[in-house]
XYZ file of C-alpha atoms in Angstrom:
314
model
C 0.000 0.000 0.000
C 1.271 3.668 -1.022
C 2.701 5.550 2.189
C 0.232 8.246 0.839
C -2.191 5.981 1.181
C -1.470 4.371 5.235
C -1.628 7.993 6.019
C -4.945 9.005 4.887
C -6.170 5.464 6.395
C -5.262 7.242 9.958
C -6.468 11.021 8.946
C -9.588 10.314 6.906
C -11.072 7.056 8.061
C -13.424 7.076 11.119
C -16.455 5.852 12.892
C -19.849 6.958 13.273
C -19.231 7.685 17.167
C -16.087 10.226 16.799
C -19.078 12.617 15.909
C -21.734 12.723 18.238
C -25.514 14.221 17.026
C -24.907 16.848 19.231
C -21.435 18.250 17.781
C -22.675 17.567 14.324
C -25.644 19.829 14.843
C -23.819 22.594 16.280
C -21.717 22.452 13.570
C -24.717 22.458 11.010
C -26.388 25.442 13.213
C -22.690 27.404 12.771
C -22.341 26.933 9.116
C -25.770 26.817 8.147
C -25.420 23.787 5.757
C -28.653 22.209 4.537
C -28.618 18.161 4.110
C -30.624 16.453 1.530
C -31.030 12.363 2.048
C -32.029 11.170 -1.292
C -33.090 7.355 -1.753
C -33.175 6.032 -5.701
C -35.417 3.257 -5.503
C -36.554 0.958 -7.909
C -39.845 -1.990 -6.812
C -38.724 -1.083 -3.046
C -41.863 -1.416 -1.427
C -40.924 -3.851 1.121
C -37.920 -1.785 2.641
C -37.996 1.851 1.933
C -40.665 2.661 4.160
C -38.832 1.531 7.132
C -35.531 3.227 6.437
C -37.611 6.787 5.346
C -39.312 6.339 8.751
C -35.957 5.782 10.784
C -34.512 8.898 8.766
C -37.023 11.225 9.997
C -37.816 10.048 13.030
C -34.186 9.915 14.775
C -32.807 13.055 12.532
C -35.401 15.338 11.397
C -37.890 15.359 14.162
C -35.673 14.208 17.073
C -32.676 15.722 16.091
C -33.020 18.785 13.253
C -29.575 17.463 11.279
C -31.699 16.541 7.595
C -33.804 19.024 6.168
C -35.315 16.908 3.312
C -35.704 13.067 2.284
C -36.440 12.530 -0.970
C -37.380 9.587 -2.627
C -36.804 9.224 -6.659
C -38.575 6.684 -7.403
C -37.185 5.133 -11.518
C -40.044 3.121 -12.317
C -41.803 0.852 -9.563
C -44.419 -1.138 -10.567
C -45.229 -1.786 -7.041
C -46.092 0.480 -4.274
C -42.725 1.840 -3.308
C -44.147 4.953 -4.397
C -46.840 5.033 -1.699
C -44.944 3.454 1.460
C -42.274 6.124 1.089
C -45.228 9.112 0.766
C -46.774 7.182 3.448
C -43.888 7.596 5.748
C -43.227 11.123 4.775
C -41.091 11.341 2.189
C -41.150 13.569 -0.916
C -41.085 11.291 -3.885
C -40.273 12.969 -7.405
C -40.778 10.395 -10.078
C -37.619 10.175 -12.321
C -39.033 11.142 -15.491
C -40.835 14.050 -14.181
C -37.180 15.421 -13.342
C -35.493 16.943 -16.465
C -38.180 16.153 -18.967
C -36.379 17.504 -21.918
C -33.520 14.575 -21.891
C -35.335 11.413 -22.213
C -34.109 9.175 -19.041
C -32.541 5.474 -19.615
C -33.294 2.603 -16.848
C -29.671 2.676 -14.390
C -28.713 3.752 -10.678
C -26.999 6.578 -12.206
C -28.992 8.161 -14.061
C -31.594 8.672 -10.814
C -28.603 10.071 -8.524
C -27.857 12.989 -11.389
C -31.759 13.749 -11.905
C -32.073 14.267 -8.272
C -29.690 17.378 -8.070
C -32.200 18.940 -10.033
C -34.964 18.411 -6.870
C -33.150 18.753 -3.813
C -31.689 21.595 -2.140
C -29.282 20.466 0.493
C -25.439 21.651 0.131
C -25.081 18.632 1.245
C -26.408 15.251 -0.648
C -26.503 12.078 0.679
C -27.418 8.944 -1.006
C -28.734 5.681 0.619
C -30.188 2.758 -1.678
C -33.499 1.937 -0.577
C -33.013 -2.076 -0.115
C -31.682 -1.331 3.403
C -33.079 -4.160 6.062
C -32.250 -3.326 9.926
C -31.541 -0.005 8.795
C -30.094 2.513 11.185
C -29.914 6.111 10.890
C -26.174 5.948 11.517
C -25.777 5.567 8.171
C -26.931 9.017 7.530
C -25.441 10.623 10.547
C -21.948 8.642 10.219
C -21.370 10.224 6.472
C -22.619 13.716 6.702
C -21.002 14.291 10.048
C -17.363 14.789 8.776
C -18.893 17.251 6.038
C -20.358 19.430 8.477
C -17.578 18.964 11.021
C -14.346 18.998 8.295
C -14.303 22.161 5.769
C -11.660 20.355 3.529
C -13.841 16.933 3.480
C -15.528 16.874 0.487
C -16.897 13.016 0.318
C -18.022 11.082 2.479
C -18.326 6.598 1.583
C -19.741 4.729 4.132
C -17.701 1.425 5.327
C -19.490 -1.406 6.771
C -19.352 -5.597 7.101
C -21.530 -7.121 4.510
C -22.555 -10.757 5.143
C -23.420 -12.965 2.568
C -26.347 -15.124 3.967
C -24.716 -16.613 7.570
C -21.421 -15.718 6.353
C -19.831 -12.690 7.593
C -17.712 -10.484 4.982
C -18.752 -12.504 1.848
C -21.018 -9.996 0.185
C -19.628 -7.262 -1.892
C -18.554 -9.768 -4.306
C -18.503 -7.377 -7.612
C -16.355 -5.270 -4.946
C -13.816 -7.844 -4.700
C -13.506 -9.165 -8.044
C -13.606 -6.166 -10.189
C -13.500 -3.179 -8.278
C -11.259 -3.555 -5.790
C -7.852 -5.465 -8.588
C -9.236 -1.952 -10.771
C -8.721 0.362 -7.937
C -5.631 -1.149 -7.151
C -3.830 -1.361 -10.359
C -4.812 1.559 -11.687
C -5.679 3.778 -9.207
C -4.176 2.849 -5.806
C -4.480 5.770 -4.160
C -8.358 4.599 -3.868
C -6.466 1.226 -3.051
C -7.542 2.186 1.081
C -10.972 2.196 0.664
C -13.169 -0.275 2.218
C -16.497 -0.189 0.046
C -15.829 1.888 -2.817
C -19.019 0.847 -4.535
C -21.195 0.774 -1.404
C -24.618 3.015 -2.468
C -24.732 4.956 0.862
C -22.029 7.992 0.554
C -22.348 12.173 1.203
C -20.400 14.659 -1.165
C -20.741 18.500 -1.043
C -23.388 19.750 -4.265
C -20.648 21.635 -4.934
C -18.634 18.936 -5.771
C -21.483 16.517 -7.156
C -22.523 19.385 -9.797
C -18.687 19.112 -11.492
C -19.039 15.746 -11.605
C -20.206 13.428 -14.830
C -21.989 10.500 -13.637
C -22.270 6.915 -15.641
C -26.083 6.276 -15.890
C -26.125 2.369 -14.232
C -24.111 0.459 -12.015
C -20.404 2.306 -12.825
C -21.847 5.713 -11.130
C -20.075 4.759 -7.487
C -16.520 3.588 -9.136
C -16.446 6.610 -11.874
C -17.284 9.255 -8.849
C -14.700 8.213 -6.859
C -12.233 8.562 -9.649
C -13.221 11.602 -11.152
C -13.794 12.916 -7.016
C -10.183 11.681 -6.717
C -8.682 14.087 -9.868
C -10.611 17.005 -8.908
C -10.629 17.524 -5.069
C -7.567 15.224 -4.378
C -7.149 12.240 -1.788
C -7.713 14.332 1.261
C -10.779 15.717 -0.106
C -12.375 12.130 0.398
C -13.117 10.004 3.476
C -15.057 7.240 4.942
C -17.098 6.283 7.942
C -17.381 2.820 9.603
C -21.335 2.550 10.370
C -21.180 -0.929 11.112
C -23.347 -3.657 9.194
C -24.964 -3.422 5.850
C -27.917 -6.222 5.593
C -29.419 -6.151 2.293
C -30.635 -8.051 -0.475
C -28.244 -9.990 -3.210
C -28.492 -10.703 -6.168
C -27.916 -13.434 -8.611
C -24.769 -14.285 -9.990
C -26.004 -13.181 -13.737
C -26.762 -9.839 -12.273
C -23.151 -9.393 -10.851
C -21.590 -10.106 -13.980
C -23.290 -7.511 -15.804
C -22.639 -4.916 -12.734
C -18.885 -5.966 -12.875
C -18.915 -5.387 -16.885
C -20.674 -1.843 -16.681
C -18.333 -1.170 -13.388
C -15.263 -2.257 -15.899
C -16.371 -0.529 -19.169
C -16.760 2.968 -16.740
C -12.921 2.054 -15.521
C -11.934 1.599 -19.144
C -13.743 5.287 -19.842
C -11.190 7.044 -17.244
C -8.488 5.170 -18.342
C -8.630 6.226 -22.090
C -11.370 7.528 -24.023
C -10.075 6.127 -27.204
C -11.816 4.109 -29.448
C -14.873 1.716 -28.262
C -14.632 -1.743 -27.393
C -17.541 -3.915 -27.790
C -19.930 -2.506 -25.148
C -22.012 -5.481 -24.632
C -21.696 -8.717 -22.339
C -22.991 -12.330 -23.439
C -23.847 -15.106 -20.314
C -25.020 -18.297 -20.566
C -28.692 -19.740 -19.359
C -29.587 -23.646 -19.549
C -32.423 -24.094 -22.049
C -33.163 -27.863 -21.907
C -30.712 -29.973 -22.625
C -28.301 -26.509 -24.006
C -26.810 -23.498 -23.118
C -28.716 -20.771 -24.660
C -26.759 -17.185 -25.200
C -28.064 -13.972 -23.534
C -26.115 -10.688 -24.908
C -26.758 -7.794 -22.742
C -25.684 -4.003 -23.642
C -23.669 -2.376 -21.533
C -23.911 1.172 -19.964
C -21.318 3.204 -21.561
C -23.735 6.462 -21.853
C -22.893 9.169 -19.056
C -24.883 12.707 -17.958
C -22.441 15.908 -18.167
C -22.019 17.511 -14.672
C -25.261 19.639 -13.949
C -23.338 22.584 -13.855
C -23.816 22.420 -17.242
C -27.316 22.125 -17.397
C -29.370 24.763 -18.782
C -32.295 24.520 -16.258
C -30.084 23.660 -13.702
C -28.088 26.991 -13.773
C -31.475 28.977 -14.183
C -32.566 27.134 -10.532
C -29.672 28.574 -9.208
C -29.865 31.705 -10.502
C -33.668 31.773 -9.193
């Protein structure tokens, strides 16, 4: 591991209770910093009520630290929609955000819409398949924002078991992302869940940024986050355990390819490579081929977005 890298370990890694509520909110009331918790969700119906309802209870109503919760929701054809009204969030439907660019399915492509309907300087995201949530989550990431003027993003870290066994999940984390980060940029090489959904940044920072539409949007903001605020800029939080749903292995190879082709994007943006992935499915007594695209589309940073500036200008 780079020296560079052992240090900022020390300086920049901590854990939710180095920053208790109170500290955090006297630091919010002496700044005057808005938050924002935004939640992309996608068919979340089961979970996203619960981990709304934690997020306002323990730290808008308790404790004053988030000023909005926002729930984007990309397309549920359940009620997901209706639990996360229900338990007082404000839920913007994806395509109502930015009408004038069409919006593709992907992870991504939610988290850039919703700078466009929140206000908070600071944004955090937290993916709405949460189970046993705790508000920590959102507390442990914004705190060193509001506490640390030169902090400009925030990851979570946290175990992730895989069924009964603890530390197995995160595989596309271990397989690709981590051997990418690594090899190619290894001054990311210290942290723990660099494609973990629940993370804070500064809008100020978020609206520079380009962000890949699907599942590359956590590895290409770290980069880019990386080249334009510098290592010291970034840091992350140990909020304990992340319980969550998995999925299938299919499904993880085509999150590792679109992590991979958003790598190969930063590395050079020279000529395309075939931007699709083929996997196998047993048909019968043969092995039928399934080709599946791959994201390679990004959106610019907002700051260059038309109605974007005018909102700010407003």
């Amino acid at each position: 591991m780079l020296e560079e890298v052992e240090r900022w370990l020390t300086d920049r890694s901590w854990s939710v209770a180095d920053r208790p509520l109170h500290r955090m909110l006297a630091a919010k009331r002496a700044t005057g910093q808005t938050v924002s918790v935004v939640l992309p969700a996608l068919d979340e119906e089961a979970t996203v009520g619960d981990i709304v309802s934690a997020i306002r209870h323990d730290l808008v109503l308790q404790v004053p630290l988030v000023d909005e919760v926002v729930v984007v929701d990309s397309g549920s054809t359940d009620r997901t929609a209706e639990v996360a009204a229900a338990a007082g969030a404000r839920v913007v439907h994806r395509d109502a955000i930015l009408p004038r660019i069409p919006a593709v399915p992907g992870k991504g492509e939610v988290l850039w819409r919703s700078l466009l309907v929140t206000r908070g300087d600071i944004v955090c995201f937290v993916d709405a398949d949460l189970r046993e949530f705790s508000s920590d989550f959102v507390s442990g990431i914004v705190g060193p924002l509001l506490t640390e003027p030169d902090v400009q993003l925030v990851k979570a870290m946290y175990d992730r078991p895989l069924g009964s066994a603890a530390g197995q999940g995160g595989r596309v984390t271990e397989l690709m992302a981590r051997p990418l980060l690594n090899m190619h940029w290894p001054r990311l090489a210290g942290f723990v869940q660099p494609l973990g959904g629940e993370y804070a940044a500064r809008r100020s920072l978020l609206e520079q940024l380009p962000f890949p539409v699907g599942y590359g949007v956590e590895l290409g903001m770290l980069v880019d986050a990386l080249h334009l605020a510098g290592l010291d800029a970034l840091a992350q939080v140990d909020v304990g355990v992340r319980i969550h749903r998995h999925q299938d292995g299919q499904a993880l190879g085509r999150m590792a390819a679109a992590i991979y082709r958003t790598a190969q994007l930063r590395l050079a943006r020279g000529h395309l490579i075939r931007p699709s992935l083929t996997q196998f499915e047993r048909t019968g007594d043969t092995f039928e081929p399934r080709t599946y695209s791959v994201d390679t589309e990004e959106r610019p940073p907002m700051a260059e977005i038309a109605e974007y500036r005018a909102r700010r200008v407003a």
